[in-house]
Coordinates of C-alpha atoms and ligand atoms in Angstrom, one line a residue:
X22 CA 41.0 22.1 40.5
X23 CA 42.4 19.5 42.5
X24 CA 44.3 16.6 41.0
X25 CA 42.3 13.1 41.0
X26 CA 40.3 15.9 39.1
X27 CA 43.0 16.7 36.8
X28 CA 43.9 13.1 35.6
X29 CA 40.2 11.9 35.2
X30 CA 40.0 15.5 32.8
X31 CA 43.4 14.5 31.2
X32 CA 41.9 10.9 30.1
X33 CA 38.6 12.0 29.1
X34 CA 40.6 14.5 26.7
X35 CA 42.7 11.5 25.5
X36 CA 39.4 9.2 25.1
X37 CA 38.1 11.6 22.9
X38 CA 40.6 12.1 20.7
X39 CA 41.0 8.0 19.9
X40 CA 37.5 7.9 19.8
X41 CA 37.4 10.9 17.1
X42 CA 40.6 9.1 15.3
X43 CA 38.7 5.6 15.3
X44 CA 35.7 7.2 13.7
X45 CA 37.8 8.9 10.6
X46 CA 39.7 5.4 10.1
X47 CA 36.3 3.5 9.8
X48 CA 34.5 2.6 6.7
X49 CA 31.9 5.3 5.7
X50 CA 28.8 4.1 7.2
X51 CA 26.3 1.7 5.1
X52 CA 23.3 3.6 3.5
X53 CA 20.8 3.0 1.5
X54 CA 18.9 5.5 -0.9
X55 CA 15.1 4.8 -0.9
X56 CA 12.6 5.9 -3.5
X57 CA 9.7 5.9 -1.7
X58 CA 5.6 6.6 -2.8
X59 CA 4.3 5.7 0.6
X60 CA 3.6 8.9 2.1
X61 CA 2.4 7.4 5.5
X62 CA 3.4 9.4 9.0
X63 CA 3.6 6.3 10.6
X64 CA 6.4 4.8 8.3
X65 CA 8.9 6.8 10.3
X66 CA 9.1 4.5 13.2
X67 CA 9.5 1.6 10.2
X68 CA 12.6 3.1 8.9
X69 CA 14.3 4.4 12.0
X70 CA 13.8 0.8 13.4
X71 CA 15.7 -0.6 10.2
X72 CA 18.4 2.1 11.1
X73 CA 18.6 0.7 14.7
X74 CA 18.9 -2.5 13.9
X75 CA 21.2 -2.5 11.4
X76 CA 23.1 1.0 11.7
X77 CA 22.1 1.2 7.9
X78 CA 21.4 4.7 7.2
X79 CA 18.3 5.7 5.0
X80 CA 18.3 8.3 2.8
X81 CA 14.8 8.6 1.4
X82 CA 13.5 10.8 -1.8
X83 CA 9.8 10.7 -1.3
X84 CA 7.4 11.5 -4.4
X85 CA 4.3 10.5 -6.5
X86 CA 4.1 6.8 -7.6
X87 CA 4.3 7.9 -11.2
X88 CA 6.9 11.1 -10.6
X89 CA 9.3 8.8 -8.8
X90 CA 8.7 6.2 -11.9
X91 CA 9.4 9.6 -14.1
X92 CA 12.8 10.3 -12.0
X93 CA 13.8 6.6 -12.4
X94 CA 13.6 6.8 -15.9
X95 CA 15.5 10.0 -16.4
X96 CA 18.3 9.0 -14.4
X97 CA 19.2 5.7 -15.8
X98 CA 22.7 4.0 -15.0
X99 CA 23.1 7.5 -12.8
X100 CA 20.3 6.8 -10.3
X101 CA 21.3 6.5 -6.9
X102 CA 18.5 4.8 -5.7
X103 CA 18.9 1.1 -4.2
X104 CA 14.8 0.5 -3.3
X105 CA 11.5 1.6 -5.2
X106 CA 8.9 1.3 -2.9
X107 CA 5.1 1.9 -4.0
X108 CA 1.3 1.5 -3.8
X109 CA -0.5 -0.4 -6.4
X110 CA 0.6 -4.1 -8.0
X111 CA 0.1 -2.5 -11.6
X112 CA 2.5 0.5 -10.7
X113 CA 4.8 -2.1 -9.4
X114 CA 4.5 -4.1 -12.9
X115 CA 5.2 -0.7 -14.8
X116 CA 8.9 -0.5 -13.2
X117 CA 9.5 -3.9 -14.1
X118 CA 8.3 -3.5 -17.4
X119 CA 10.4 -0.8 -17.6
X120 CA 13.8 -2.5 -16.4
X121 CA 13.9 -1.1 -13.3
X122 CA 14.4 -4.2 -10.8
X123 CA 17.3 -6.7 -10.6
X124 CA 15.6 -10.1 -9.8
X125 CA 15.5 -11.2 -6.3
X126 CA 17.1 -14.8 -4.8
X127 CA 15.9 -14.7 -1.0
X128 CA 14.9 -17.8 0.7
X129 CA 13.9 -15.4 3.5
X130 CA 11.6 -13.5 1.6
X131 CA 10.1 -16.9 -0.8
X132 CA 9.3 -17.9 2.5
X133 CA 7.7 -15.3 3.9
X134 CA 5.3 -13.2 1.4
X135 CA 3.3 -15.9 -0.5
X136 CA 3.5 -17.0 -4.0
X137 CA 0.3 -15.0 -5.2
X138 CA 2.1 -11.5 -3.5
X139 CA 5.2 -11.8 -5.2
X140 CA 7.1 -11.9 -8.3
X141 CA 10.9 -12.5 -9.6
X142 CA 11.8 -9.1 -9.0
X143 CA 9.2 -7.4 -6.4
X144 CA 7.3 -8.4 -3.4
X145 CA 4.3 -7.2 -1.8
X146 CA 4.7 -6.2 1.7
X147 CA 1.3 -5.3 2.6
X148 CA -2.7 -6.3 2.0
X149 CA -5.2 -3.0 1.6
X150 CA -8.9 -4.8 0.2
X151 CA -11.1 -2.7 -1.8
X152 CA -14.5 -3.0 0.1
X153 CA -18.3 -1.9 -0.8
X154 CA -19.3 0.8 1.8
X155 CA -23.3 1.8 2.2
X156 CA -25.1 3.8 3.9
X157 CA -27.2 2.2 6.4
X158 CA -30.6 3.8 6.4
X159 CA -30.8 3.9 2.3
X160 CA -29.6 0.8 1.3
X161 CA -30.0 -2.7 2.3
X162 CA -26.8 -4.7 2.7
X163 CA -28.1 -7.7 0.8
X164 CA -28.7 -5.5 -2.3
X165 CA -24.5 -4.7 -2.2
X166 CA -23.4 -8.0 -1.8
X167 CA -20.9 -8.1 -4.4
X168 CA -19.0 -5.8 -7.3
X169 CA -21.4 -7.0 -9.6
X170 CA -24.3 -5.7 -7.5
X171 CA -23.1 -2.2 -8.2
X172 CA -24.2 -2.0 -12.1
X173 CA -27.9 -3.7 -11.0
X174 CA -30.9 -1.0 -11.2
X175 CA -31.4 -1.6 -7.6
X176 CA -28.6 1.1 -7.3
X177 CA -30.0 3.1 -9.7
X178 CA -28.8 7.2 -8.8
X179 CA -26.7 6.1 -5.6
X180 CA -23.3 4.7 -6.6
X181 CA -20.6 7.2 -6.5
X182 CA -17.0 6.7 -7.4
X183 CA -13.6 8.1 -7.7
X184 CA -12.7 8.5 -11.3
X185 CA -12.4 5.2 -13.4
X186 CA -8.7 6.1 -14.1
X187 CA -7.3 5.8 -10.8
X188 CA -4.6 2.7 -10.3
X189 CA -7.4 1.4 -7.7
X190 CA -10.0 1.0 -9.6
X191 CA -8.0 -0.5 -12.9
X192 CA -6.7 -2.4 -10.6
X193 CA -10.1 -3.5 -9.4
X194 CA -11.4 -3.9 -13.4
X195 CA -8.1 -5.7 -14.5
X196 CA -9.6 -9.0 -11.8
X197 CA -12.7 -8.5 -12.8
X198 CA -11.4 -8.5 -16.8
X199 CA -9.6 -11.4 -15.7
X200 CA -12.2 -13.0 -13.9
X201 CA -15.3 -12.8 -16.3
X202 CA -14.2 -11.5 -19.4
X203 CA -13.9 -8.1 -21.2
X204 CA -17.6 -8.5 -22.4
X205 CA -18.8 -9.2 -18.8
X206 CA -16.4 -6.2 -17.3
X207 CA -17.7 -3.7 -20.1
X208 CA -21.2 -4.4 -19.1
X209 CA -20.3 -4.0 -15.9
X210 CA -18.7 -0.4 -16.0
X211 CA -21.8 0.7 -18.1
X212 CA -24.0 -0.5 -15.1
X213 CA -22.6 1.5 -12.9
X214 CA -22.3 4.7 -15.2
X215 CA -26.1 4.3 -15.4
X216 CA -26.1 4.1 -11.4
X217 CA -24.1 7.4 -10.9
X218 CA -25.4 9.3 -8.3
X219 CA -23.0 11.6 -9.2
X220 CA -20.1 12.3 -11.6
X221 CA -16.8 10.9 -10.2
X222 CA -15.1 12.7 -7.8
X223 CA -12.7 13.1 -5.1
X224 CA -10.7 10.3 -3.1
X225 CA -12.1 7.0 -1.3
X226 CA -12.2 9.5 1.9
X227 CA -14.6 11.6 0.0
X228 CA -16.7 9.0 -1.0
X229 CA -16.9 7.4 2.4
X230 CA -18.2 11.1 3.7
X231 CA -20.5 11.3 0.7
X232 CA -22.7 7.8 1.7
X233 CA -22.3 8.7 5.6
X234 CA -24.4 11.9 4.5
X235 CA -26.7 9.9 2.2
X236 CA -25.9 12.2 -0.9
X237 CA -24.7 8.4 -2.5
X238 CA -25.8 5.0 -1.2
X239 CA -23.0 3.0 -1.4
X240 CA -19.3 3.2 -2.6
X241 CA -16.0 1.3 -3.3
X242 CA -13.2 2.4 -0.4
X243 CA -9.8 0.6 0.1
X244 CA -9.7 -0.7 3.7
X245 CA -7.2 1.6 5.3
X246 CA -9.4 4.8 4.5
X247 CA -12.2 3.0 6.3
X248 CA -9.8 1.6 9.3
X249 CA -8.4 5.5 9.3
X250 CA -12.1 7.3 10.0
X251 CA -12.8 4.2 12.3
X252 CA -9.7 4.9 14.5
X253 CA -9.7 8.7 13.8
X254 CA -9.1 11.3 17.1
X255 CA -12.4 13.1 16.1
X256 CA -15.5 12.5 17.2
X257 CA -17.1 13.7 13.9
X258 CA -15.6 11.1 12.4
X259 CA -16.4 7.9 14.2
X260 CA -19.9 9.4 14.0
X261 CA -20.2 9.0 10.7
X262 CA -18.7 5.8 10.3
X263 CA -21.7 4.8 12.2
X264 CA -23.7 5.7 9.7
X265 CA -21.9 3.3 7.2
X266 CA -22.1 0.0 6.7
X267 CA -19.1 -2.2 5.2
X268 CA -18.8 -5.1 2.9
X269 CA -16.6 -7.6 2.0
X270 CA -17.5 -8.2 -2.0
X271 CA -17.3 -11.7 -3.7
X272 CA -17.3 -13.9 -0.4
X273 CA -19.4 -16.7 -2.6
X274 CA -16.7 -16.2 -5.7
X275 CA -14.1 -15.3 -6.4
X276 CA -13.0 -13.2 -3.3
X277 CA -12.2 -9.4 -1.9
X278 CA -10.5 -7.8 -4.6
X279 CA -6.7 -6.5 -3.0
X280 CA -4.2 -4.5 -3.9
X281 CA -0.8 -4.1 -2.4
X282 CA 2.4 -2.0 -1.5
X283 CA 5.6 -3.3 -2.4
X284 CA 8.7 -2.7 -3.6
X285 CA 12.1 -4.3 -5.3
X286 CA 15.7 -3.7 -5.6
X287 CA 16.7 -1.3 -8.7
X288 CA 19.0 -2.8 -11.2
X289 CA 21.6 0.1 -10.7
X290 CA 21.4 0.2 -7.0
X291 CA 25.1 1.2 -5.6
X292 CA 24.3 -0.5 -2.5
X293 CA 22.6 -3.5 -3.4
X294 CA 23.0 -5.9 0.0
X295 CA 22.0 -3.1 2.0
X296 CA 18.9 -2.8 -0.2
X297 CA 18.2 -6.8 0.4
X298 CA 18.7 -6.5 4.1
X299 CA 16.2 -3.6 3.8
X300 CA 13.2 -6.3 2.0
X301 CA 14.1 -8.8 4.2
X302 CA 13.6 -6.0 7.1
X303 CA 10.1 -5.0 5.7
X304 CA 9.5 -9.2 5.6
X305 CA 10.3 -9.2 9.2
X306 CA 7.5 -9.9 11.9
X307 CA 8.4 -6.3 13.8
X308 CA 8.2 -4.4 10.1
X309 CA 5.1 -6.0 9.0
X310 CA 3.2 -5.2 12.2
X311 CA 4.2 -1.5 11.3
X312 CA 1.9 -2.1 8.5
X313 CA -0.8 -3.2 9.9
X314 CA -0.9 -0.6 13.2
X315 CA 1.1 2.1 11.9
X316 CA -1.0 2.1 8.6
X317 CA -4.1 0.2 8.9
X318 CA -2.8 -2.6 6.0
X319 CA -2.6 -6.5 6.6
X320 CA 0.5 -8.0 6.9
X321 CA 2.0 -9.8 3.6
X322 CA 3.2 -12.0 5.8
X323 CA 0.0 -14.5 7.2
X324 CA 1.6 -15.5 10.6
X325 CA 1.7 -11.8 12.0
X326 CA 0.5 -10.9 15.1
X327 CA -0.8 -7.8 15.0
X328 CA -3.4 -5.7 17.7
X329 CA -5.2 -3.2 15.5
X330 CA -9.0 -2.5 16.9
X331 CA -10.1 -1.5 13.5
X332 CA -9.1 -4.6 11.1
X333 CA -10.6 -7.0 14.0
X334 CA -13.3 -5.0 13.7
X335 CA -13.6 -5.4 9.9
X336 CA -13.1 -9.2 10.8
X337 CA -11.9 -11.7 8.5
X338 CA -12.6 -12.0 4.5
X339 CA -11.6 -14.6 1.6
X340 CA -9.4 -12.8 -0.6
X341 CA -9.4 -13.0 -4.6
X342 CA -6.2 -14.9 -4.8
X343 CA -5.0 -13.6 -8.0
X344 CA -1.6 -13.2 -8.3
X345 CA -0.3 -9.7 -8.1
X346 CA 1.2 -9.6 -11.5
X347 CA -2.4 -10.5 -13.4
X348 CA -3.7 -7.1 -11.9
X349 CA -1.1 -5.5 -14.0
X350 CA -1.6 -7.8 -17.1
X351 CA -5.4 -6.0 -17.9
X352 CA -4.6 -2.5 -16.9
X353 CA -4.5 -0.7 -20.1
X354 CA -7.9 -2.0 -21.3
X355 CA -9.1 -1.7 -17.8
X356 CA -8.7 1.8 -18.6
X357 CA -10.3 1.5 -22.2
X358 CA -13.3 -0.3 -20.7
X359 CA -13.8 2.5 -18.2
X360 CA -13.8 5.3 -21.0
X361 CA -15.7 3.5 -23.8
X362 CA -18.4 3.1 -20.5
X363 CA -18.0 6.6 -19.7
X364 CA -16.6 5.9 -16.6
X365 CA -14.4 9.5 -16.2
Ligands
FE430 FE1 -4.5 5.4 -1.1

């Protein structure tokens, strides 16, 4: 070895070591411990990009909605989870009911997400709409025009459903509770019981499949399901979403009913500013877009630019403008509604 050699070896050696002593003298790096019911691939890039910009670290317990509630629960004072993050604006209301969230003083995020998508204590970050879907050569569009248009005879033997105790459709029943009444929604569920083409069963996916091969007519889907077979790698499905037709409900009422995903800040986080920089993240112009291309949702945020074929495709809709916390209000005889109607 010969000796410029040497002394540029000698001070690497020496850079190392101050570099490795500077790293033991530093604070512990920030974290933040996430609860998290999203199970979406394409939330990966969302998190990691917190973790760039912020050198936060995530450390993420993913679960059901209602096991992670469960977990919550259980360990009390002793959790060490900053963030619940969820689908479903009545799941949301059930931690708050339950204690869970600290309330939340951002100007940041009041003046992002909008009034109707927020509460004291959780926000929603994104928009999924819960849409009619038909099949093209067995029904005609004007018949499924609305939710209402689902319990008429026209249907008679071609509505098929997932079951009537899934968050989506309570979620779906509490507005419609909430918009007409429990008479009106009862009346309602036993319509469509009578229109059953067959027993519930199966996801929104399933359905979807289901009217593409005309064993049902028509059927309720959230958006992202139908945006996911629109943009899917296989041929076989973008076939059959050619065989579907897709409605946007209520346009002369009261609106598109939509659900959300949100989260808030847990009363016994340990790292509680981490866990506010983290919302204000997900309010962030480069997070929401994550939404809406990652995962086929609209942005909570309405000033979002965001390039996603299948939404533009879908086009634009009036949404039922209820605010986020009424869904939750009617859940319980949502549910009671759906079983006195038989709706399983
Ligand atoms: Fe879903």
């Amino acid at each position: 070895m010969n000796k410029p050699w040497r002394i540029t070896m000698k001070l690497a050696i020496t850079l190392f070591a101050s570099a490795l002593t500077a790293m033991a003298i530093a604070a512990p790096a920030e974290e933040l411990n996430l609860y998290s019911a999203r199970h979406y691939q394409t939330d990966e890039a969302l998190y990691a990009n917190f973790t760039k910009q912020t050198g936060i670290k995530i450390n993420r317990i993913e679960g059901k909605e209602d096991e992670l509630l469960e977990r919550l629960k259980n360990e009390g004072g002793n959790s060490p989870a900053d963030i619940f993050l969820t689908v479903d604006a009545a799941r949301l209301a059930k931690a708050h009911e339950l204690g869970l969230f600290t309330p939340i003083t951002s100007k940041f995020l009041e003046s992002r997400i909008p009034t109707h998508l927020r509460t004291e204590d959780w926000f929603a970050f994104s928009i999924r709409a819960r849409v009619i879907v038909y099949n093209r050569s067995g029904v005609n569009p004007e018949d499924v025009q609305d939710y209402d248009s689902l319990a008429k005879p026209k249907i008679k033997a071609k509505f098929c459903s997932r079951s009537g105790s899934h968050p989506y459709n309570l979620s779906l029943m509490s507005s419609v509770i909430a918009h007409a009444g429990e008479v009106r929604a009862e009346a309602w569920a036993r319509g469509m019981v009578a229109n059953f083409a067959r027993a519930p069963k199966g996801g929104d996916t399933d359905q979807i499949k289901a009217v593409a091969a005309g064993e049902c007519g028509v059927t309720l889907s959230n958006t992202y399901y139908v945006a996911r077979l629109m943009r899917s790698t296989q041929e076989s499905d973008r076939k059959l979403m050619e065989k579907v037709g897709v409605i946007w409900p209520n346009q002369q009422s009261t609106g598109t009913h939509i659900n959300v995903s949100g989260g808030g800040i847990l009363k016994t986080a340990p790292n509680k500013k981490a866990a506010l920089k983290f919302l204000e993240y997900l309010a962030s112009d480069d997070a929401q877009r994550y939404f809406a291309d990652g995962n086929n949702e609209w942005p909570a945020v309405e000033s979002v630019k965001f390039s996603n074929p299948a939404l533009d495709k879908l086009g634009k809709f009036k949404a039922d403008k209820i605010p986020v916390n009424n869904l939750a209000m009617y859940q319980a005889k949502a549910q009671i509604i759906f079983d006195r109607a038989g709706f399983r």
